[in-house]
PDB file of C-alpha atoms in Angstrom:
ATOM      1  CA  UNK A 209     -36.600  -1.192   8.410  1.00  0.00           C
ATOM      2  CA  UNK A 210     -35.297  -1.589   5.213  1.00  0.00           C
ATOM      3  CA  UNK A 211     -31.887  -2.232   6.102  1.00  0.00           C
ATOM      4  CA  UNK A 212     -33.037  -4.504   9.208  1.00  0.00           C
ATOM      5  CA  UNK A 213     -34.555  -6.844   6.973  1.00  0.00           C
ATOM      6  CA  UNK A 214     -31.536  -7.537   5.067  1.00  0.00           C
ATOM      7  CA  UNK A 215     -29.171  -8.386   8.353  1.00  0.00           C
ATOM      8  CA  UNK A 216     -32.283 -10.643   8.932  1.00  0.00           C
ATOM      9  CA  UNK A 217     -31.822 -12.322   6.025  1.00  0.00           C
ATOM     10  CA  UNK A 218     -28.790 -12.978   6.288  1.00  0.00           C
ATOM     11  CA  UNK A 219     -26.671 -10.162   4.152  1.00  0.00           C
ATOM     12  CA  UNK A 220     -23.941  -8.450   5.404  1.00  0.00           C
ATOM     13  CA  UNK A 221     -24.066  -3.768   5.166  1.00  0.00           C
ATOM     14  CA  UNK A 222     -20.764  -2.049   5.816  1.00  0.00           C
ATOM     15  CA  UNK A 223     -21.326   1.062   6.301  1.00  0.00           C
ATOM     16  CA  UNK A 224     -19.991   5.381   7.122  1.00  0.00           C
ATOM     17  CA  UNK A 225     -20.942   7.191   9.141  1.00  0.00           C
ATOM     18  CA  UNK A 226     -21.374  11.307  10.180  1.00  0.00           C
ATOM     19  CA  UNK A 227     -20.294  12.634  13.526  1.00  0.00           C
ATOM     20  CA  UNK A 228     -23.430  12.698  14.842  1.00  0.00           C
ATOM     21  CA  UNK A 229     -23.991   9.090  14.153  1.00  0.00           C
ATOM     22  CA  UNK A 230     -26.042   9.086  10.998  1.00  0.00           C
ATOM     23  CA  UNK A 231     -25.398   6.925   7.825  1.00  0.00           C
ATOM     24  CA  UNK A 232     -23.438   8.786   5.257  1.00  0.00           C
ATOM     25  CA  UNK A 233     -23.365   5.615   3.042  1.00  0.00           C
ATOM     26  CA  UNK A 234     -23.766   2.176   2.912  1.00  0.00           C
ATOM     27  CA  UNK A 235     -23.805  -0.911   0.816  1.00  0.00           C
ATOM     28  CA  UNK A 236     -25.303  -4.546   1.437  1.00  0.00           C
ATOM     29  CA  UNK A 237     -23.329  -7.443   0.274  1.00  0.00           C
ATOM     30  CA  UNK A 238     -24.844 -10.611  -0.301  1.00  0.00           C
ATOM     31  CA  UNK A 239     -23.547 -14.382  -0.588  1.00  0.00           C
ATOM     32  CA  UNK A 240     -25.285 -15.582  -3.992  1.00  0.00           C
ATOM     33  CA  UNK A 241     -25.388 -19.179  -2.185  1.00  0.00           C
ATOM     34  CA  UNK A 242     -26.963 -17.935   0.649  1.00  0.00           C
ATOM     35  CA  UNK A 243     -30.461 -19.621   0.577  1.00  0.00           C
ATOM     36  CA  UNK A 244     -32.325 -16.247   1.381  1.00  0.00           C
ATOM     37  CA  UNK A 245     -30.506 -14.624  -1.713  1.00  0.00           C
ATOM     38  CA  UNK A 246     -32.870 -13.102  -4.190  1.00  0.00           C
ATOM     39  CA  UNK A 247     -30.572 -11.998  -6.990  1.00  0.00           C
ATOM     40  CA  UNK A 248     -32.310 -13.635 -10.044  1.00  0.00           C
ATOM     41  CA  UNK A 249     -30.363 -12.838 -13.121  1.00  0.00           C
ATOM     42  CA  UNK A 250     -27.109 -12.734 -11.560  1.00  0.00           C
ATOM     43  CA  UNK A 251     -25.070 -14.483 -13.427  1.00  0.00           C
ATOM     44  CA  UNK A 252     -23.314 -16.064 -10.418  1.00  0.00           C
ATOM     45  CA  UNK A 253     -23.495 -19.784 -10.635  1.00  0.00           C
ATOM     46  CA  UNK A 254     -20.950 -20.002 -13.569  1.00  0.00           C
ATOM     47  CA  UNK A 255     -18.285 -18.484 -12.107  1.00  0.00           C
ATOM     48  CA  UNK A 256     -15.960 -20.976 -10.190  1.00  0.00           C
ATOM     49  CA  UNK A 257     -14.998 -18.617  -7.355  1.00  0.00           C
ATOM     50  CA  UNK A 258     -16.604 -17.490  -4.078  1.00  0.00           C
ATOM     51  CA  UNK A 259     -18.362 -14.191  -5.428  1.00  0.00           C
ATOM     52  CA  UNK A 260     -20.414 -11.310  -3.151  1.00  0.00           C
ATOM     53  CA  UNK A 261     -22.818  -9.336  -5.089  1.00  0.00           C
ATOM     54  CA  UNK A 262     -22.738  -5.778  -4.016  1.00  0.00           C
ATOM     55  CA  UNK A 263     -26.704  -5.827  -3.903  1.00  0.00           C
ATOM     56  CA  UNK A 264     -27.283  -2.065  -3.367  1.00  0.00           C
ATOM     57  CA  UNK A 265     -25.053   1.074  -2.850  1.00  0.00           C
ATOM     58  CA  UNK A 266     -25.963   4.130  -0.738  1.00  0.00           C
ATOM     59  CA  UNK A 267     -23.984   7.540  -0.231  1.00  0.00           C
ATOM     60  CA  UNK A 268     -25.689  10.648   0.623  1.00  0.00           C
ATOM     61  CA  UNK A 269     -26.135  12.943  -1.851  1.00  0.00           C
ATOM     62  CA  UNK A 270     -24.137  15.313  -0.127  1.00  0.00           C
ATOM     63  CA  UNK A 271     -20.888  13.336   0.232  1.00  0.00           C
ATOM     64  CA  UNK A 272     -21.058  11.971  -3.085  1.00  0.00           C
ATOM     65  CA  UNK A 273     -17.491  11.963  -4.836  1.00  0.00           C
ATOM     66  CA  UNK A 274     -15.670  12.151  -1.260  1.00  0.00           C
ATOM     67  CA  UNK A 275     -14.583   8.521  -1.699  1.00  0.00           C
ATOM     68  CA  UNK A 276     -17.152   7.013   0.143  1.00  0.00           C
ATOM     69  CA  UNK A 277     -17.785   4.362  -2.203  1.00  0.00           C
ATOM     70  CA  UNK A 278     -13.584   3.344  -2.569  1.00  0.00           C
ATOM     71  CA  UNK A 279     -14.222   3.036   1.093  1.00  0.00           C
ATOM     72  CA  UNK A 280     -16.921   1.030   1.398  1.00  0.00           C
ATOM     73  CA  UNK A 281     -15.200  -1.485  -0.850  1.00  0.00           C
ATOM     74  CA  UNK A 282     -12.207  -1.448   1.129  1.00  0.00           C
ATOM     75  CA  UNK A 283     -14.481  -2.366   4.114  1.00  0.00           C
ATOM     76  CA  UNK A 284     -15.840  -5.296   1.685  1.00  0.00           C
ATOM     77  CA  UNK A 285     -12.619  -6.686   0.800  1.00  0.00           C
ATOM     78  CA  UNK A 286     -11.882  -6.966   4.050  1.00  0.00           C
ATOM     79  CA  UNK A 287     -14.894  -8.888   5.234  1.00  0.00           C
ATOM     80  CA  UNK A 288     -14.364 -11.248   1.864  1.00  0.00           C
ATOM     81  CA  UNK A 289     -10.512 -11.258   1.718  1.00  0.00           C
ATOM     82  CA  UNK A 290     -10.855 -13.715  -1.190  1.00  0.00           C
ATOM     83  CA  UNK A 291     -13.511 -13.194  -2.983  1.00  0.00           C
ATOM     84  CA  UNK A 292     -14.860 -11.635  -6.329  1.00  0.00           C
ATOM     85  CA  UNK A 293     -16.922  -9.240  -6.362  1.00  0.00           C
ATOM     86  CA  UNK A 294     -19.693  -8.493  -8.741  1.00  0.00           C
ATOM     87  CA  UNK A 295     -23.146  -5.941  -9.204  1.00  0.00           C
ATOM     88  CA  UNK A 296     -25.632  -4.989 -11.245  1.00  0.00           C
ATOM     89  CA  UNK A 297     -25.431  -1.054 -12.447  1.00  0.00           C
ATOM     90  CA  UNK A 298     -28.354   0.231 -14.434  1.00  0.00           C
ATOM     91  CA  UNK A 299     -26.421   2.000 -18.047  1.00  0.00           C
ATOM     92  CA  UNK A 300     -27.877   5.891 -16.734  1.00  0.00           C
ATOM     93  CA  UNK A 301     -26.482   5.333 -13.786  1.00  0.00           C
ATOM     94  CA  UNK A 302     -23.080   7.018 -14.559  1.00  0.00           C
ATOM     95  CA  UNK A 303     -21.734   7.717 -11.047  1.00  0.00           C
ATOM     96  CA  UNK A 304     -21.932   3.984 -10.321  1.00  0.00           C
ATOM     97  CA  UNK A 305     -20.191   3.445 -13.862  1.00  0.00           C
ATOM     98  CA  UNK A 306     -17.713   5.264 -13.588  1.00  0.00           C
ATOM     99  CA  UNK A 307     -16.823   4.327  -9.759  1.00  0.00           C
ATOM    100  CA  UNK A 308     -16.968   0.546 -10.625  1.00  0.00           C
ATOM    101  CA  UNK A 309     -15.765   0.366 -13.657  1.00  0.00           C
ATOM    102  CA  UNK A 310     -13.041   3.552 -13.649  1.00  0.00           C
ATOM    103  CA  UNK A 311     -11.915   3.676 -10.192  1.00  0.00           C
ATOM    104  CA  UNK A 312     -12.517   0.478  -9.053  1.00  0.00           C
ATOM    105  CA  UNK A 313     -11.165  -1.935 -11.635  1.00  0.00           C
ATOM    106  CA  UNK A 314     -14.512  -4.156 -12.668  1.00  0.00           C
ATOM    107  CA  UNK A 315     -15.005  -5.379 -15.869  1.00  0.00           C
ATOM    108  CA  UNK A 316     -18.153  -5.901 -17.775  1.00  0.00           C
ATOM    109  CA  UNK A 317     -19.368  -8.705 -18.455  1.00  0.00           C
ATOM    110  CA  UNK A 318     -22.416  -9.197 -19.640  1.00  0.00           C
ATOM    111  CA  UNK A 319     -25.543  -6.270 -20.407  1.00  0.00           C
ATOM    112  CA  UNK A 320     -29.337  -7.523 -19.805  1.00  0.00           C
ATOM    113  CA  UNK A 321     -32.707  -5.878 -20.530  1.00  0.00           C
ATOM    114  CA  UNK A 322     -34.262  -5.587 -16.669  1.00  0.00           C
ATOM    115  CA  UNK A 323     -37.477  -4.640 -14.821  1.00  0.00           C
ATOM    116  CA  UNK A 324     -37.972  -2.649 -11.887  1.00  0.00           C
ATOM    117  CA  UNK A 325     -39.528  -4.747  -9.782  1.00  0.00           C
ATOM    118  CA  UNK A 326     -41.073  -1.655  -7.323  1.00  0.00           C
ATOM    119  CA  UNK A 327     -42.005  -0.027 -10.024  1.00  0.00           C
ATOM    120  CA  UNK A 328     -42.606  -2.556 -12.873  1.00  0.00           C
ATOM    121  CA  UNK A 329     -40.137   0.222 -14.930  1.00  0.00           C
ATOM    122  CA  UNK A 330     -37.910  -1.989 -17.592  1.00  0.00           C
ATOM    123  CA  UNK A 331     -34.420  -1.152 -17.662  1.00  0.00           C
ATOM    124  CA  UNK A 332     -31.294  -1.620 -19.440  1.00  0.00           C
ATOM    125  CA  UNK A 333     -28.233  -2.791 -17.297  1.00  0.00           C
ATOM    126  CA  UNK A 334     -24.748  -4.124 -17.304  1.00  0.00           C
ATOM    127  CA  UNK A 335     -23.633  -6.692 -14.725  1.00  0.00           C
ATOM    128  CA  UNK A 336     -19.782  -5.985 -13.982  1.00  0.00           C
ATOM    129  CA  UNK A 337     -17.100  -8.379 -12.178  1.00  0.00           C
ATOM    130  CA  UNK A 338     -13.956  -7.733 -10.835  1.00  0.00           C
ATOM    131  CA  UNK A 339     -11.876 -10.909  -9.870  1.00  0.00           C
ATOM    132  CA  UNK A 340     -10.793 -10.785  -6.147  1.00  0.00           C
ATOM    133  CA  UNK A 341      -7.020  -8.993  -6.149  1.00  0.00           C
ATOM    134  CA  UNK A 342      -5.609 -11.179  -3.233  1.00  0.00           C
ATOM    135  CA  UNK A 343      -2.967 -13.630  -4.532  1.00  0.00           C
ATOM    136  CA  UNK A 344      -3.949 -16.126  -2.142  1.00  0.00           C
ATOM    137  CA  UNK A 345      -6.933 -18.651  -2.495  1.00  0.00           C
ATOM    138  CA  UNK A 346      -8.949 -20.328   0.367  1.00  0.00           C
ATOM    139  CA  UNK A 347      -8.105 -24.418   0.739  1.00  0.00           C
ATOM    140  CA  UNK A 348     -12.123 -24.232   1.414  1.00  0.00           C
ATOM    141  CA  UNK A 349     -14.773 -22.201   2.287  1.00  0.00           C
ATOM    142  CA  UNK A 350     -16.922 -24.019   4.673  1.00  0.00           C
ATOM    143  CA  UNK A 351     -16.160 -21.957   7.991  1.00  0.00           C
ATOM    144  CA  UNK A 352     -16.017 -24.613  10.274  1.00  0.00           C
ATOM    145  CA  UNK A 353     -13.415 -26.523   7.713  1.00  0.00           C
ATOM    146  CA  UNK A 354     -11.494 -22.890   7.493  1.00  0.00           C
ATOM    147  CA  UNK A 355     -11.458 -23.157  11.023  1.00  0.00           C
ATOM    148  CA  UNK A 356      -9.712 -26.563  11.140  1.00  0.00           C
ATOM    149  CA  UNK A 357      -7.289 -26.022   8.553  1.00  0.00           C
ATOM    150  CA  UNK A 358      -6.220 -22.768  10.302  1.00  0.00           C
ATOM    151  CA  UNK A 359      -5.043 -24.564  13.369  1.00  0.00           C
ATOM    152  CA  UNK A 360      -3.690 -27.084  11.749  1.00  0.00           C
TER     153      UNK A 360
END
């Protein structure tokens, strides 16, 4: 349910899987200019690029540090060639630290006092940004204009 209401609104999950079929990991991008975004404090609408927020990340416990997460952003990249990517990583959350930040080449760039919002539990986080590492840019971004210039 969860994850069916986020395809319903809109946001993209790229996901692994087991064998047998069941999610190993996943992680749900979303388009801050989206309308049914809900990202709040994300610092997105100064940045003058086409960004995806990873919005949540999700490996099972048991294939944690197998690479599922350097996979998962593969996937990403490839669904957003040319875009930058940022999230929102709580500071005791050192697995996500160290995966963003030391294996997958983000930057900080800013560090916020948050809340919870399930719980009403106030946090401390760091919002990190990594610019996208294609050399190419987009002539636009509207799909249907994309489209156009692509058979052109």
């Amino acid at each position: 349910a969860y994850l069916a209401a986020h395809i319903r609104s809109g946001m993209h999950i790229v996901g692994a899987f087991h064998m047998d079929g069941t999610l190993a990991a996943a992680t749900i991008l979303t388009d801050p200019t989206n309308k049914t975004a809900q990202l709040g404090e994300f610092p997105v609408r100064n940045l003058k690029t086409k960004v995806i927020v990873f919005q949540s990340f999700m490996i099972d416990p048991e294939h944690q540090g197998k690479g599922l997460s350097h996979i998962l952003d593969n996937m990403a990249k490839d669904l957003y060639p040319f875009a930058d990517f940022m999230a929102k990583i709580a500071t005791d959350n050192q697995n996500s630290l160290e995966s963003f930040i030391g294996r997958r080449e983000f930057e900080i760039i800013a560090e916020v006092d948050s809340l919870d919002v399930r719980n009403n539990i106030p946090y401390r986080a760091v919002f990190v940004f990594r610019e996208s590492l294609s050399i190419l840019r987009p002539v636009c971004c509207d799909a249907a204009q994309a489209d156009v210039v692509l058979k052109a």
